[in-house]
GROMACS .gro file of C-alpha atoms in nm:
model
  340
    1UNK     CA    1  -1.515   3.460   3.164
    2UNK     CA    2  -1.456   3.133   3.000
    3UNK     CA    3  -1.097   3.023   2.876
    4UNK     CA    4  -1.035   3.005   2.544
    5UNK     CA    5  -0.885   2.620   2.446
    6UNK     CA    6  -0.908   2.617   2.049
    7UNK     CA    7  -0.628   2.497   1.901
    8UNK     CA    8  -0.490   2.860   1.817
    9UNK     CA    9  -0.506   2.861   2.187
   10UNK     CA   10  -0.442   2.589   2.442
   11UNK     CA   11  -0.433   2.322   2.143
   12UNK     CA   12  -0.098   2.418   2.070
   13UNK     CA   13   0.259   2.261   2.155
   14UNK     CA   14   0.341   2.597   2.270
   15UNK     CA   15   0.136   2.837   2.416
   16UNK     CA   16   0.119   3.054   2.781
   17UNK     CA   17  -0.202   3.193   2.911
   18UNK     CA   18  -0.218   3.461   2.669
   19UNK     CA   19  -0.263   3.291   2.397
   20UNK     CA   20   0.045   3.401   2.211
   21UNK     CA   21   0.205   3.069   2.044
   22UNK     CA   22   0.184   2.848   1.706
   23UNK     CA   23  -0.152   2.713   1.658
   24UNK     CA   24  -0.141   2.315   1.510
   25UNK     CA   25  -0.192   2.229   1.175
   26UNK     CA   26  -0.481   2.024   1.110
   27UNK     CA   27  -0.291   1.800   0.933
   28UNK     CA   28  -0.134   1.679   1.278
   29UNK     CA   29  -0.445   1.459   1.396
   30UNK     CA   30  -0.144   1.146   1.437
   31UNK     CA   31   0.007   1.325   1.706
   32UNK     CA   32   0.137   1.122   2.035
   33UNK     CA   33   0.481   1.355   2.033
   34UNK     CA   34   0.575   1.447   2.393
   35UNK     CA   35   0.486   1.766   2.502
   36UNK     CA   36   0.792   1.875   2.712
   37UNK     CA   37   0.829   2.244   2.636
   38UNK     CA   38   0.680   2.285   3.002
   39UNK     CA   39   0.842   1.979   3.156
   40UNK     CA   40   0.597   1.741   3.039
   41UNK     CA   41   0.683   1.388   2.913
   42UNK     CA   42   0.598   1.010   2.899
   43UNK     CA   43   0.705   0.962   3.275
   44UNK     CA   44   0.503   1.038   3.619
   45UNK     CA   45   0.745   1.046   3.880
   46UNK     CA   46   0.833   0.621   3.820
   47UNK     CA   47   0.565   0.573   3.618
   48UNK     CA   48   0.588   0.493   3.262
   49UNK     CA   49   0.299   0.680   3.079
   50UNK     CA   50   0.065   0.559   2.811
   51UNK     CA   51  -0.261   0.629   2.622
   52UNK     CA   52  -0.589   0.427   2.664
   53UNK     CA   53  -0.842   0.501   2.391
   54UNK     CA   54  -1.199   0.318   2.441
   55UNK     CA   55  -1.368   0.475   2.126
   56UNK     CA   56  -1.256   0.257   1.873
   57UNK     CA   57  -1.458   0.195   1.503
   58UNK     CA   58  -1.329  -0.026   1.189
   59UNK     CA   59  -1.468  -0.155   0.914
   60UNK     CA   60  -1.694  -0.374   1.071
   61UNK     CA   61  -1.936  -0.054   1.083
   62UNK     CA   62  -1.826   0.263   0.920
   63UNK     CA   63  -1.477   0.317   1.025
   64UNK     CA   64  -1.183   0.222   0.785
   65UNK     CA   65  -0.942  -0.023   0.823
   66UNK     CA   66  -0.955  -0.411   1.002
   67UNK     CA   67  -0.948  -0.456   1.384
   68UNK     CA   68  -0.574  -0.548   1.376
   69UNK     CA   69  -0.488  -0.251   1.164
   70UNK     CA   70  -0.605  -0.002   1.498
   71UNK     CA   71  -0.367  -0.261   1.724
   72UNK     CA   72  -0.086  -0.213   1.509
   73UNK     CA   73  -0.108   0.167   1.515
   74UNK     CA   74  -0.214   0.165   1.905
   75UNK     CA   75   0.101   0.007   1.991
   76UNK     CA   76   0.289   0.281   1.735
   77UNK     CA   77   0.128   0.524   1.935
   78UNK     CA   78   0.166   0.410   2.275
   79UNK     CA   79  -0.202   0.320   2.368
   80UNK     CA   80  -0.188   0.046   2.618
   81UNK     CA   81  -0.526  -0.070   2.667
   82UNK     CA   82  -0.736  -0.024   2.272
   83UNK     CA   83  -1.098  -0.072   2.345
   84UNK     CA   84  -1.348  -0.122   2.059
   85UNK     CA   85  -1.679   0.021   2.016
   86UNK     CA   86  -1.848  -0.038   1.679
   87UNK     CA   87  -2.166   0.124   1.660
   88UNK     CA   88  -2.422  -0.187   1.761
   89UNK     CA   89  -2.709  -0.260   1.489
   90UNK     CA   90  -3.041  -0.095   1.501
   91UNK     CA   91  -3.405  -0.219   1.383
   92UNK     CA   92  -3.365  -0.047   1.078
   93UNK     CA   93  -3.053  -0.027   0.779
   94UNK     CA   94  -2.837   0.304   0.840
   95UNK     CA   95  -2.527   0.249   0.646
   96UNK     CA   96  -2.305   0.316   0.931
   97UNK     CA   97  -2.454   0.061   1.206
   98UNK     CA   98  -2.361  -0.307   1.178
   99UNK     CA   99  -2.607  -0.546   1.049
  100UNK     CA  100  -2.703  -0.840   1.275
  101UNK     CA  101  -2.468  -1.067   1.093
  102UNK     CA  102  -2.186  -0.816   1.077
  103UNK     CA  103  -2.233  -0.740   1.465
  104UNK     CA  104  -2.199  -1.141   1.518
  105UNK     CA  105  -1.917  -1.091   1.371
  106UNK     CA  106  -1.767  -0.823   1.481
  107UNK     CA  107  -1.763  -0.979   1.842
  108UNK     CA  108  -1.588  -1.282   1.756
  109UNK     CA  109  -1.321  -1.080   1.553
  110UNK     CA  110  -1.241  -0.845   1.840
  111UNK     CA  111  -1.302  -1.131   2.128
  112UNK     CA  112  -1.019  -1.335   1.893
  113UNK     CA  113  -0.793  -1.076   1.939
  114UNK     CA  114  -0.873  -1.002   2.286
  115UNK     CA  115  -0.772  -1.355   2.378
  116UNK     CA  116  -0.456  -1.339   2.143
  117UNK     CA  117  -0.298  -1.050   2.335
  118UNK     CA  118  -0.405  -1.194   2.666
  119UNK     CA  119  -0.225  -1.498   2.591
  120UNK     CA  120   0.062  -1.389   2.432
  121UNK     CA  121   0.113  -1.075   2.630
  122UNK     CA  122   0.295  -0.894   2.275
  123UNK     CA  123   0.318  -0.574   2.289
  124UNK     CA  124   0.197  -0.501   2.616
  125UNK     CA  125  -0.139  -0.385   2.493
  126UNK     CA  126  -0.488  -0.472   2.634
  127UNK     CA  127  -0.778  -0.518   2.399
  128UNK     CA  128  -1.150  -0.448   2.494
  129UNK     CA  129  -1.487  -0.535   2.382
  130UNK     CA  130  -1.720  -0.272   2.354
  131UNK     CA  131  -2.038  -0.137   2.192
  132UNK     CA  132  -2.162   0.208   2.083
  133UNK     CA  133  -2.552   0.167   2.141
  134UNK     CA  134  -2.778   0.421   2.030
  135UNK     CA  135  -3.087   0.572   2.234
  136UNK     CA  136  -3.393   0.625   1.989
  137UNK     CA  137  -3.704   0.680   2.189
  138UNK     CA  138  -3.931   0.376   2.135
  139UNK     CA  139  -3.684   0.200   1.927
  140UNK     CA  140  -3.349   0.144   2.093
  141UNK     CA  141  -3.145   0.183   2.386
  142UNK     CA  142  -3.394   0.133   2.636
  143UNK     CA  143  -3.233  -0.244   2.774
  144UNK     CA  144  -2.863  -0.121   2.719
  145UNK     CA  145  -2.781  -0.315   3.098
  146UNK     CA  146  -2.946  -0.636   2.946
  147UNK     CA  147  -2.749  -0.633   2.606
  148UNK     CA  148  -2.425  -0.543   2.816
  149UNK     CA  149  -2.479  -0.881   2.967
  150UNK     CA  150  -2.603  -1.093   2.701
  151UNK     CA  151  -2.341  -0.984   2.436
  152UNK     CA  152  -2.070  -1.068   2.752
  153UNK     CA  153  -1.907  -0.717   2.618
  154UNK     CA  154  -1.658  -0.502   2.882
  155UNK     CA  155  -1.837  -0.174   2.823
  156UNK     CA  156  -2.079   0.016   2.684
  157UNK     CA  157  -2.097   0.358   2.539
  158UNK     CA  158  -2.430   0.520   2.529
  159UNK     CA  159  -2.517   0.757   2.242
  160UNK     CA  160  -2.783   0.954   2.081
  161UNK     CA  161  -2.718   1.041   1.715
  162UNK     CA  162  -3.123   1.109   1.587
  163UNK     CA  163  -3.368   1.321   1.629
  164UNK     CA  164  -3.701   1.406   1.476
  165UNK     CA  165  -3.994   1.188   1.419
  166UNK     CA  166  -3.882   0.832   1.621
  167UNK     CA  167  -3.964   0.578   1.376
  168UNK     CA  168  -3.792   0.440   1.059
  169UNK     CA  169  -3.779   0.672   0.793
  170UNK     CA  170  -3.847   0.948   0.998
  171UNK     CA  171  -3.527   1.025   1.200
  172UNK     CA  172  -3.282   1.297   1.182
  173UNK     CA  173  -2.922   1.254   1.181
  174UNK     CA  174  -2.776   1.525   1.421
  175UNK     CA  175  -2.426   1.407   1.305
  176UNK     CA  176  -2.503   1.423   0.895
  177UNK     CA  177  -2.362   1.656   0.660
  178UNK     CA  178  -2.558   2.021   0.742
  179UNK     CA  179  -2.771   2.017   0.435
  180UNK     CA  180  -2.930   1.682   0.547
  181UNK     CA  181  -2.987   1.847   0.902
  182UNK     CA  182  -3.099   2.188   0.794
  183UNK     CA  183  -3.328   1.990   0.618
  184UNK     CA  184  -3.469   1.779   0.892
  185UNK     CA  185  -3.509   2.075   1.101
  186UNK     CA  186  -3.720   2.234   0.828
  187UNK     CA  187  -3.931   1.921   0.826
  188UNK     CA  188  -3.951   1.825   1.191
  189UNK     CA  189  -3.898   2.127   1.367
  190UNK     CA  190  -4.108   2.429   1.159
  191UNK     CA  191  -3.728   2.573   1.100
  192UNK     CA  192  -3.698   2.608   1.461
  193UNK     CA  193  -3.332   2.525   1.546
  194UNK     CA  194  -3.309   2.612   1.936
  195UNK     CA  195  -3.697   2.314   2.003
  196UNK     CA  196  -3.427   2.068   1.742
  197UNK     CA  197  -3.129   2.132   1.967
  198UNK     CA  198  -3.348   2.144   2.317
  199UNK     CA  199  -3.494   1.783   2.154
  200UNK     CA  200  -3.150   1.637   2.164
  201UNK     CA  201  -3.061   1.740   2.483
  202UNK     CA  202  -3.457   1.595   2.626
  203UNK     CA  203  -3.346   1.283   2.470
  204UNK     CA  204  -3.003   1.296   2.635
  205UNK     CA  205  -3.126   1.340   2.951
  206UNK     CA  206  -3.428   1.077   2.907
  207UNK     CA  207  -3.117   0.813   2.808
  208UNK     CA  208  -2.926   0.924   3.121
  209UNK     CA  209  -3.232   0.834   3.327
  210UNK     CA  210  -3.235   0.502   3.186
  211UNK     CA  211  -2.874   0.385   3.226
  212UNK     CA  212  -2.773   0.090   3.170
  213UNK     CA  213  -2.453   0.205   2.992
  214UNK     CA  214  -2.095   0.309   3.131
  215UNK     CA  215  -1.973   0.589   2.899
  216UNK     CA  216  -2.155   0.879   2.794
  217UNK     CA  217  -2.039   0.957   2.432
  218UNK     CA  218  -2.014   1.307   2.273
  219UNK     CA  219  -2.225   1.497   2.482
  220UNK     CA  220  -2.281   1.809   2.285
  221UNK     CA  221  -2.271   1.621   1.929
  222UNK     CA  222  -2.560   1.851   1.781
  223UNK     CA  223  -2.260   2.113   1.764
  224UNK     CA  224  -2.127   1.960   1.447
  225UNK     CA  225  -2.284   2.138   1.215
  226UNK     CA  226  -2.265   2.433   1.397
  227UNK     CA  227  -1.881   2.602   1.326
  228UNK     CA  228  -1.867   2.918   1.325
  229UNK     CA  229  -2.203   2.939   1.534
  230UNK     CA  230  -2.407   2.868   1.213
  231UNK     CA  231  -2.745   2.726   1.407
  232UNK     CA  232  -2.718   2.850   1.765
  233UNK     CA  233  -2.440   3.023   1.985
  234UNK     CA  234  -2.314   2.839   2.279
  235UNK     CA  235  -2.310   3.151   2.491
  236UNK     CA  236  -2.677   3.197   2.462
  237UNK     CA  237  -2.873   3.137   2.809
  238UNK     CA  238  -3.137   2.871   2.677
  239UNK     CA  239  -2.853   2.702   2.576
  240UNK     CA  240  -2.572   2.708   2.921
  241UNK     CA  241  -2.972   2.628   3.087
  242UNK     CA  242  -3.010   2.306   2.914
  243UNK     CA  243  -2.673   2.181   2.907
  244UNK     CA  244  -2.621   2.282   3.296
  245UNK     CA  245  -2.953   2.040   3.353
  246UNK     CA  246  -2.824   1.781   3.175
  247UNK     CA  247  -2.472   1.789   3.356
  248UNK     CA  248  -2.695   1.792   3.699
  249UNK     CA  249  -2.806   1.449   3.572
  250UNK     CA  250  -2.467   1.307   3.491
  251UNK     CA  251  -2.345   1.389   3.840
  252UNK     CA  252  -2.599   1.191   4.028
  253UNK     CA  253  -2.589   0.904   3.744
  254UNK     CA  254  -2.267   0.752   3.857
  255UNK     CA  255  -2.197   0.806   3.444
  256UNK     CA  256  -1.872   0.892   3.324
  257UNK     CA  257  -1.850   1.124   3.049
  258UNK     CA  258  -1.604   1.134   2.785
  259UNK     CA  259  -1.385   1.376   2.642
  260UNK     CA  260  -1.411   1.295   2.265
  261UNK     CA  261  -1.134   1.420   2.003
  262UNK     CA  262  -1.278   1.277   1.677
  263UNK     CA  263  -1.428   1.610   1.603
  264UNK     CA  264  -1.075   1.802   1.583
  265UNK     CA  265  -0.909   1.439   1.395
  266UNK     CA  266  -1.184   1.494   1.116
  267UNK     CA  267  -1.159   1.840   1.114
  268UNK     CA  268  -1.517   1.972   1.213
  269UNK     CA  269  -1.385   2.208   1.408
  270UNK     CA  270  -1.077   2.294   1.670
  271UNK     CA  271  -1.193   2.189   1.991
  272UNK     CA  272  -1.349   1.835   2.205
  273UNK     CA  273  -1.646   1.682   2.239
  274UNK     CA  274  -1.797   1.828   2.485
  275UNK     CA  275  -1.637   2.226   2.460
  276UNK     CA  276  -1.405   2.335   2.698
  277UNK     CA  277  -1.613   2.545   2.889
  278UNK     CA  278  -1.873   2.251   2.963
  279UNK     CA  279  -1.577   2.008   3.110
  280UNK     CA  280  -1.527   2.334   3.367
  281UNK     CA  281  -1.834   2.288   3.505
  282UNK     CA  282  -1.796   1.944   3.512
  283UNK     CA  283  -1.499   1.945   3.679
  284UNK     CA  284  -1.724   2.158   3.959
  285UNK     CA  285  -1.968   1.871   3.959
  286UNK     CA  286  -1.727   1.630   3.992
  287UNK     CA  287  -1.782   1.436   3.691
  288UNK     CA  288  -1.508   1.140   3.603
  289UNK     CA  289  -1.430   1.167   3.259
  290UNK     CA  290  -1.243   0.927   3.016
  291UNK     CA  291  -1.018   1.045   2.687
  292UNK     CA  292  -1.113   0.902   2.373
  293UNK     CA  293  -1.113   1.001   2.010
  294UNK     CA  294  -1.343   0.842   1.852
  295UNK     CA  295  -1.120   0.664   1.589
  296UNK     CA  296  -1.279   0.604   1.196
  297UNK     CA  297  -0.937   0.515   1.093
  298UNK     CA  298  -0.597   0.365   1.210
  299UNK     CA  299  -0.414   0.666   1.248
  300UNK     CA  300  -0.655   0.838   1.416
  301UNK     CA  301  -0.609   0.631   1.768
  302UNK     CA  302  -0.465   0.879   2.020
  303UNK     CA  303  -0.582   1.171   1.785
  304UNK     CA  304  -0.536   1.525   1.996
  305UNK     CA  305  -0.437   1.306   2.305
  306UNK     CA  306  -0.104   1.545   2.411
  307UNK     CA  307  -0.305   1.854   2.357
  308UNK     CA  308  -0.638   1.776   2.491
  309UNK     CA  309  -0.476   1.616   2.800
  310UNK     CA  310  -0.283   1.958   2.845
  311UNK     CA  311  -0.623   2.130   2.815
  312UNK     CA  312  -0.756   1.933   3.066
  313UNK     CA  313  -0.475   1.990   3.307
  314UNK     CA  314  -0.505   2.374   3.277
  315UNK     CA  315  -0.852   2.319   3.366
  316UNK     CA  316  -0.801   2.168   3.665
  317UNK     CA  317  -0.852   1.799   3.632
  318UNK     CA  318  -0.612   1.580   3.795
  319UNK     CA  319  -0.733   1.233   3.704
  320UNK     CA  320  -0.895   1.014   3.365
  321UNK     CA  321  -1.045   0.722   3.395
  322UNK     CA  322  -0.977   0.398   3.243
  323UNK     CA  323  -1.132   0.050   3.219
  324UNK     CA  324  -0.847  -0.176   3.440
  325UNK     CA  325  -0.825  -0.561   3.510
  326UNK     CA  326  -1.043  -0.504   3.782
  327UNK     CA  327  -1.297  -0.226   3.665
  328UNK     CA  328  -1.277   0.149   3.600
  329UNK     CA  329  -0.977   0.303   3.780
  330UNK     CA  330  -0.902   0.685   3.790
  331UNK     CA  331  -0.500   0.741   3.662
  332UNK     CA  332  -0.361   1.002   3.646
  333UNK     CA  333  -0.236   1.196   3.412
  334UNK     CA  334   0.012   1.447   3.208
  335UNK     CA  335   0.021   1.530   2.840
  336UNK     CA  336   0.250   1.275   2.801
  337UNK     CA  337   0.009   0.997   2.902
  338UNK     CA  338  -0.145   0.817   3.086
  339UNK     CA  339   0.021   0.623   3.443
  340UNK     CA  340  -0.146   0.287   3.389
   0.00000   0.00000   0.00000
């Protein structure tokens, strides 16, 4: 039977194994309190703990707030290395992906303040240059490796946020507001929810195939939409089926997947990106996983960090991974940080 880790359960600053405790308001998405009503806090034996957060948006595409605003309220928040991760311009206008010109920019801005905070060494902090590509069948994604290199970027975090027809015009946002994707599965999918949800995962799994791309964001993003199990229900075979294939794939891909708290922080619903009782089996698999939350806004930065990394430690994991001076590292971890 799968553990239950909403935040009336596990996502709580107090709770024991039967659930019995005080749930979190929703109004807490700032949290980086310690969590020491179980002996947790910000130290690891000697080592100082902190938060790394490598899913990072501003205003450059459709998150609110300048670059330096998210340093400011990393450093509040005791995130020690901030990595950025606008979402990188398509073929086609979106209204939430850069432009060209704005994605020019965007990599001087954030290589500028890279170089500051090398140099200076303030704050302590470590800044990193990222992208969040998307994967559209025959239109992006398919040379993430080669733009990696050319844009001289430390990361990459590979996406897919359409569906539907694969050209301009065409496309369904699985991450829209419901009407907009109750009405693309009426008009791609004949009304059929579980071919629009087995579609996203197809197209997952053809963009882990590819590669080319270090982080694997939001795996099970098609569940926006679906609180209260409005489209499809998790428990339902064709569904475990398709997302147990697609963790078979991550395993072997040398990917590492990431544990995503922007869902909780906007108040979608109460637990991660992917749901609790996916990261057990990847745990099983062995699949390295990073935290990040997926910040639209400065406050928003280590979002759910305490709570999700006490989650994670009931489930069993021991380490997260980070992106070091010298490459991905595993740390590990409490839910007072991270040891870095």
């Amino acid at each position: 039977m799968d553990k239950d880790f909403t935040s009336a359960n596990l996502f709580n600053t107090g709770s024991n194994k039967d659930g019995a405790s005080n749930s979190i308001s929703n109004n807490n998405v700032n949290s980086n309190s310690n969590i020491n009503s179980n002996g947790n806090n910000n130290s690891d034996n000697n080592c100082t703990m902190y938060w790394a957060n490598l899913h990072t948006h501003c205003s450059l595409c459709d998150g609110k707030g300048e670059p330096v605003d998210y340093v400011h309220e990393a450093i509040k928040s005791r995130v020690k290395i901030l990595g950025f991760s606008c979402h990188a311009s398509l073929p086609f206008y979106t209204g939430w992906t850069m432009t060209g010109e704005k994605q020019k920019e965007y990599l001087e801005v954030v290589s500028n303040l890279k170089k500051h905070y090398e140099k200076t060494g303030s704050d302590g902090i470590r800044i990193k240059l990222g992208l969040e590509i998307d994967y559209i069948p025959g239109i992006s994604g398919s040379n993430m490796r080669e733009c990696k290199g050319k844009m001289q970027i430390d990361y990459s975090i590979g996406s897919v946020h359409f569906i539907g027809g694969y050209s301009p015009g065409r496309l369904v946002p699985v991450d829209s507001q419901e009407e907009d994707l109750l009405r693309g599965i009426k008009t791609y999918f004949g009304n059929n929810t579980r071919k629009a949800v087995e579609e996203y995962y197809m197209v997952l799994q053809e963009m882990i195939g590819i590669g080319g791309f270090d982080i694997l964001g939001h795996l099970d993003l098609i569940k926006k939409n679906n609180k209260g199990s409005l489209l499809f229900s998790e428990g339902e075979k064709w569904y475990r089926d398709i997302v147990d294939n697609t963790l078979s794939l991550i395993s072997r891909s040398g990917l590492i997947l990431e544990v995503n708290t922007g869902g909780m922080a906007r108040k979608y619903f109460d637990t991660t990106y992917p749901s609790p009782w996916i990261l057990e089996k990847c745990l099983k698999l062995n699949i390295p996983i990073v935290l990040s939350s997926d910040a639209h806004q400065p406050s928003h930065v280590a979002a759910f960090f305490p709570e999700t990394a006490k989650m994670l430690k009931y489930i069993g994991f021991k380490e997260l991974f980070t992106l070091g001076e010298k490459g991905w590292e595993p740390c590990r971890f409490t839910p007072g940080g991270i040891c870095l």
